GROMACS .gro file of C-alpha atoms in nm:
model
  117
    1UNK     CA    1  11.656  10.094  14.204
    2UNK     CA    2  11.474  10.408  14.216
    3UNK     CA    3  11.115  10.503  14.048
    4UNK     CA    4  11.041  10.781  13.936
    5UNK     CA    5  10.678  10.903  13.831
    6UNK     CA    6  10.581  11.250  13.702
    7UNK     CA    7  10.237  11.418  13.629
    8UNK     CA    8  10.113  11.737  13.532
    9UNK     CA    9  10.219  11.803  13.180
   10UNK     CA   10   9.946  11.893  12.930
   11UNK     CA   11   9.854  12.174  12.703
   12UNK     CA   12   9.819  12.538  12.791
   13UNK     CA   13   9.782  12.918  12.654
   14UNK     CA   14  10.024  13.156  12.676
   15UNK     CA   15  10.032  13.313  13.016
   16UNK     CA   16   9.920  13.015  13.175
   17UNK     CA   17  10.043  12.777  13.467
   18UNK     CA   18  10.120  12.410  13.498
   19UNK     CA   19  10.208  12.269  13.789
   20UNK     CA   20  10.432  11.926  13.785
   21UNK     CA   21  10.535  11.673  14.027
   22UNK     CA   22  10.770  11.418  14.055
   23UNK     CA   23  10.760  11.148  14.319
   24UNK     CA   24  11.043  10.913  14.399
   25UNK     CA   25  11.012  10.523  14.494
   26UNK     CA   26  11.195  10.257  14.572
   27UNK     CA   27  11.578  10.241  14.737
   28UNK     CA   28  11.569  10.585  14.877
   29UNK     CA   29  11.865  10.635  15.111
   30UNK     CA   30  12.035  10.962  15.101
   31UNK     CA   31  11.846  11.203  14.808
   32UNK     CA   32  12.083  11.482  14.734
   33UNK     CA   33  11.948  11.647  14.437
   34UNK     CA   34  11.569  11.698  14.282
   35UNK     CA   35  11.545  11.880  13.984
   36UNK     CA   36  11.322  11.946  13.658
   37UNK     CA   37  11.521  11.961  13.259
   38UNK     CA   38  11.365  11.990  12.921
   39UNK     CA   39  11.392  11.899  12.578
   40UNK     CA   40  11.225  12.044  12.290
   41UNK     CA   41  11.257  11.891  11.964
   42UNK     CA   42  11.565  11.924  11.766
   43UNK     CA   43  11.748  12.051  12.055
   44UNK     CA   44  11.944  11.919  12.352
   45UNK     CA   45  11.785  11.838  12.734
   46UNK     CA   46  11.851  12.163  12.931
   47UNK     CA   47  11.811  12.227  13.300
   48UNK     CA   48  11.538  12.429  13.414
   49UNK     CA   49  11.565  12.425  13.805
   50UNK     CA   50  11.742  12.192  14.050
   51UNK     CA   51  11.699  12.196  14.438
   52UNK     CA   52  11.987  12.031  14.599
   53UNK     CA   53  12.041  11.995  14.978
   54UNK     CA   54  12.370  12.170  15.005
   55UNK     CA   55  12.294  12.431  14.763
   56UNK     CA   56  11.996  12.536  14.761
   57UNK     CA   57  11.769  12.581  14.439
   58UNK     CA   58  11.942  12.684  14.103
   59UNK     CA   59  11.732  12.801  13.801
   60UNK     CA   60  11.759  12.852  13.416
   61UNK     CA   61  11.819  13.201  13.338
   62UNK     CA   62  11.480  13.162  13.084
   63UNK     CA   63  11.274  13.075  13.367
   64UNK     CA   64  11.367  13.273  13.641
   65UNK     CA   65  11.037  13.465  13.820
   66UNK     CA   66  10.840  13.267  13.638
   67UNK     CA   67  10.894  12.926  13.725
   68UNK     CA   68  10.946  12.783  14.147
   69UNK     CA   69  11.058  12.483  14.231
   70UNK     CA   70  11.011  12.311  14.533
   71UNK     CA   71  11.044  11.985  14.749
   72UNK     CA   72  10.826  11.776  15.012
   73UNK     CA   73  11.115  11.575  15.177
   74UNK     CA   74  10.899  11.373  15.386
   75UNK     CA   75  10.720  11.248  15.037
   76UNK     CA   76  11.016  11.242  14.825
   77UNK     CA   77  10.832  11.463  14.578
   78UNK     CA   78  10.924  11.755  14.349
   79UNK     CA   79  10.723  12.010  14.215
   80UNK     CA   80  10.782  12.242  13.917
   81UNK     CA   81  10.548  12.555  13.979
   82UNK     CA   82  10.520  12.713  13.550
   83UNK     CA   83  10.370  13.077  13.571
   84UNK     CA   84  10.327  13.300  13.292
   85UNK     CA   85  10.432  13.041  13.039
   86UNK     CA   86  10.526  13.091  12.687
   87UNK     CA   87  10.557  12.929  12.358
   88UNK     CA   88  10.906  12.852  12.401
   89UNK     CA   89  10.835  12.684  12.722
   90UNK     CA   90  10.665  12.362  12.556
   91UNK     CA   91  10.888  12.108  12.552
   92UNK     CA   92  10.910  11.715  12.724
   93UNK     CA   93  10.996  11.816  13.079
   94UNK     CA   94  11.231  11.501  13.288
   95UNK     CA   95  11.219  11.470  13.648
   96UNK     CA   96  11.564  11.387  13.791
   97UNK     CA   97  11.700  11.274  14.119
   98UNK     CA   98  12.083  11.240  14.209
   99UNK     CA   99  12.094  10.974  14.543
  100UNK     CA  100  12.484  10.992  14.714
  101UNK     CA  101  12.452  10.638  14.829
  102UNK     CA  102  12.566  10.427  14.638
  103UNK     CA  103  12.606  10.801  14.392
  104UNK     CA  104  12.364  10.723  14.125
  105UNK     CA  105  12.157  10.961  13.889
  106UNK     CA  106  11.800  10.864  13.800
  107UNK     CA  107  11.558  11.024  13.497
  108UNK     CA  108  11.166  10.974  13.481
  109UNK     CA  109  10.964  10.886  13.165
  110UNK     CA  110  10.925  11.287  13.125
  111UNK     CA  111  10.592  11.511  13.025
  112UNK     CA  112  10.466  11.705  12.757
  113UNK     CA  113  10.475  12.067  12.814
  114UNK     CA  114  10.285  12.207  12.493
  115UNK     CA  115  10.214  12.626  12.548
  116UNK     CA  116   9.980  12.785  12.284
  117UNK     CA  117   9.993  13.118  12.136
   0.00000   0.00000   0.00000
């Protein structure tokens, strides 16, 4: 099994940052993919940015110069880096991890993203 626990959600203006993190427990073998998705209400979860091993970082085309993410192997942690945030960002934001062995995907509890006009 594999734990996941995020912090950094909260509430914010418009044109601020948040910055959230994800860190990874448990039976860690072979991590292939760390990466950040959203849901705001009455809608469907969306991706916002993945960082895989093989392929690099991918983002949403919404959040693209605005938002980095990033990885710290060694602590099996991601980070979500939000710049210049807007309204439309708020949202619960899930962690995610994607181990190969045995393959199995893995969600966290998720955060509240709330951006003020």
């Amino acid at each position: 099994q594999v734990q996941l626990v995020e912090s950094g959600g909260g509430l914010v203006q418009a044109g601020g940052s948040l910055r959230l993190s994800c860190a990874a427990s448990g039976s860690i073998f072979s991590i292939d993919a760390m990466g950040w998705y959203r849901q705001a209400p009455g809608k469907q979860r969306e991706l916002v940015a993945t960082a895989t091993t093989r392929l690099g970082t991918n983002y949403a085309d919404s959040v693209k110069g605005r938002f980095t993410i990033s990885r710290d192997n060694a602590k099996n942690t991601v980070y979500l880096q939000m710049n210049s945030l807007k309204p439309e960002d708020t949202a619960v934001y899930y962690c995610n991890v994607y181990v190969l062995h045995p393959p199995s995907n893995y969600w966290g509890q998720g955060t509240q993203v709330t951006v003020s006009s």
